[in-house]
Amino acid sequence: MTNNLELDTSDPRYSNVINILKHFNFIQGERVQWYQLFEETFQKYTSTEITYEQYQLDNHSLSLQSQQFKQQLKLMVNLLREKFKESNLANLLEKVSDLEFEKFKLTANLQINKIKSEKGLGDYSEEINTDSNRINSIKSEIFEICEEIQENLTDLQELD
């Protein structure tokens, strides 16, 4: 996984719409890996493989990575909108970014409620169920938008 995502607009990844969309696909792949690590960290903590302090440290690191993804997508959205006049594509990427951030917050909340439930601090089953359902809905929505972005990329490549 990439540890330092550069935000240099002279980078070839940002030189044209096709490259931006290809890089968006790459970042989405990185996010999948990132979410797997996020879930693995939670599983390790709940199975007592790691301490709470290690769990917090790992989550802090993962949160920083999430912020880097968000910054990079913001740059892509701005380039698509301002430099390349591709508002529709910019809106799609922006929507994915917003949904990914919402999914991240819900996942963190879900993990907190699961921990509270396991520690006997209350009944959070309704919240857990609601958050799980919303996360699944967001995943489906992200998938559909990414398919639309991929179709745009394919169309652009055929014209190139």
XYZ file of C-alpha atoms in Angstrom:
160
model
C 0.000 0.000 0.000
C 1.212 3.513 -0.738
C 2.424 5.298 2.382
C 3.022 8.757 0.940
C 0.531 9.901 -1.656
C 1.961 12.910 -3.462
C -0.240 15.843 -4.358
C 1.930 17.281 -7.137
C -0.245 18.480 -10.030
C 2.696 18.136 -12.453
C 2.651 14.399 -11.753
C 1.777 12.458 -14.963
C -1.102 10.824 -13.072
C -2.872 14.178 -13.347
C -1.887 15.143 -16.906
C -5.214 14.239 -18.516
C -8.662 12.900 -17.716
C -7.785 9.303 -18.602
C -4.782 9.299 -16.266
C -6.831 10.842 -13.474
C -9.502 8.159 -13.808
C -6.878 5.413 -13.932
C -5.305 6.814 -10.797
C -8.730 7.003 -9.170
C -9.125 3.266 -9.857
C -5.725 2.658 -8.273
C -6.697 4.638 -5.178
C -9.938 2.686 -4.860
C -7.855 -0.507 -4.858
C -5.703 1.004 -2.123
C -8.841 1.808 -0.144
C -9.971 -1.810 -0.327
C -6.651 -2.879 1.189
C -6.920 -0.101 3.751
C -10.397 -1.225 4.854
C -9.141 -4.789 5.178
C -6.415 -3.542 7.532
C -8.978 -1.486 9.442
C -11.149 -4.582 9.939
C -8.149 -6.805 10.756
C -6.997 -4.349 13.418
C -10.434 -4.431 15.000
C -10.543 -8.235 14.885
C -7.092 -8.448 16.480
C -8.175 -6.116 19.253
C -11.449 -7.931 19.977
C -9.634 -11.276 20.045
C -7.020 -9.744 22.412
C -4.156 -10.253 19.943
C -3.257 -6.578 20.387
C -3.685 -4.125 23.248
C -6.051 -1.178 23.256
C -3.046 1.127 22.927
C -1.866 -0.737 19.814
C -5.414 -0.660 18.442
C -5.520 3.133 18.934
C -2.080 3.564 17.366
C -3.014 1.442 14.350
C -6.298 3.316 13.936
C -4.509 6.656 14.110
C -2.190 5.536 11.315
C -5.145 4.305 9.267
C -6.970 7.599 9.856
C -3.988 9.500 8.463
C -4.073 7.271 5.376
C -7.781 8.002 4.998
C -7.050 11.733 5.079
C -4.430 11.280 2.356
C -6.953 9.467 0.163
C -9.431 12.296 0.719
C -6.832 14.970 -0.140
C -5.787 13.191 -3.292
C -9.376 12.757 -4.440
C -10.034 16.428 -3.725
C -7.133 17.315 -6.023
C -8.508 15.044 -8.762
C -11.982 16.544 -8.406
C -10.588 20.074 -8.649
C -8.502 19.221 -11.715
C -11.431 17.543 -13.443
C -13.701 20.470 -12.676
C -11.329 23.427 -13.220
C -8.639 22.304 -15.661
C -10.492 19.744 -17.766
C -14.069 21.093 -17.454
C -15.409 17.620 -16.621
C -17.983 18.545 -13.974
C -19.938 15.295 -14.283
C -16.850 13.162 -13.679
C -15.743 15.476 -10.875
C -19.157 15.076 -9.240
C -18.893 11.278 -9.439
C -15.456 11.233 -7.812
C -16.617 13.704 -5.186
C -19.628 11.511 -4.395
C -17.374 8.461 -3.982
C -15.097 10.440 -1.671
C -18.037 11.600 0.453
C -19.478 8.087 0.643
C -16.102 6.589 1.546
C -15.739 9.099 4.374
C -19.252 8.330 5.623
C -18.477 4.601 5.446
C -15.288 5.154 7.454
C -17.144 7.082 10.179
C -19.912 4.474 10.339
C -17.388 1.640 10.506
C -15.568 3.343 13.383
C -18.893 3.898 15.165
C -19.862 0.278 14.529
C -16.587 -0.908 16.051
C -17.089 1.286 19.126
C -20.628 -0.032 19.633
C -19.440 -3.630 19.252
C -16.754 -3.035 21.884
C -19.289 -1.451 24.253
C -21.666 -4.376 23.736
C -18.942 -6.945 24.331
C -17.920 -5.148 27.531
C -21.524 -5.195 28.756
C -21.878 -1.418 28.678
C -25.341 -1.545 27.158
C -27.430 -2.994 24.379
C -26.207 -1.550 21.102
C -27.729 -4.211 18.859
C -30.080 -1.747 17.144
C -27.245 0.710 16.429
C -24.997 -2.108 15.227
C -27.715 -3.383 12.893
C -28.497 0.121 11.572
C -24.824 0.944 10.963
C -24.170 -2.438 9.309
C -27.115 -1.967 6.954
C -26.053 1.583 6.058
C -22.464 0.449 5.422
C -23.720 -2.252 3.045
C -25.927 0.289 1.281
C -22.979 2.677 0.908
C -20.795 -0.118 -0.479
C -23.421 -0.829 -3.142
C -23.730 2.846 -4.013
C -19.940 3.216 -4.293
C -19.779 0.140 -6.524
C -22.429 1.559 -8.872
C -20.689 4.931 -9.116
C -17.324 3.255 -9.734
C -18.901 1.245 -12.552
C -20.131 4.495 -14.097
C -16.651 6.008 -13.762
C -15.172 2.902 -15.397
C -17.625 3.218 -18.293
C -16.520 6.835 -18.768
C -12.885 5.760 -18.717
C -13.547 3.064 -21.316
C -15.363 5.555 -23.543
C -12.520 8.067 -23.252
C -9.912 5.424 -24.029
C -11.824 4.412 -27.154
C -11.773 8.042 -28.318
C -8.080 8.452 -27.534
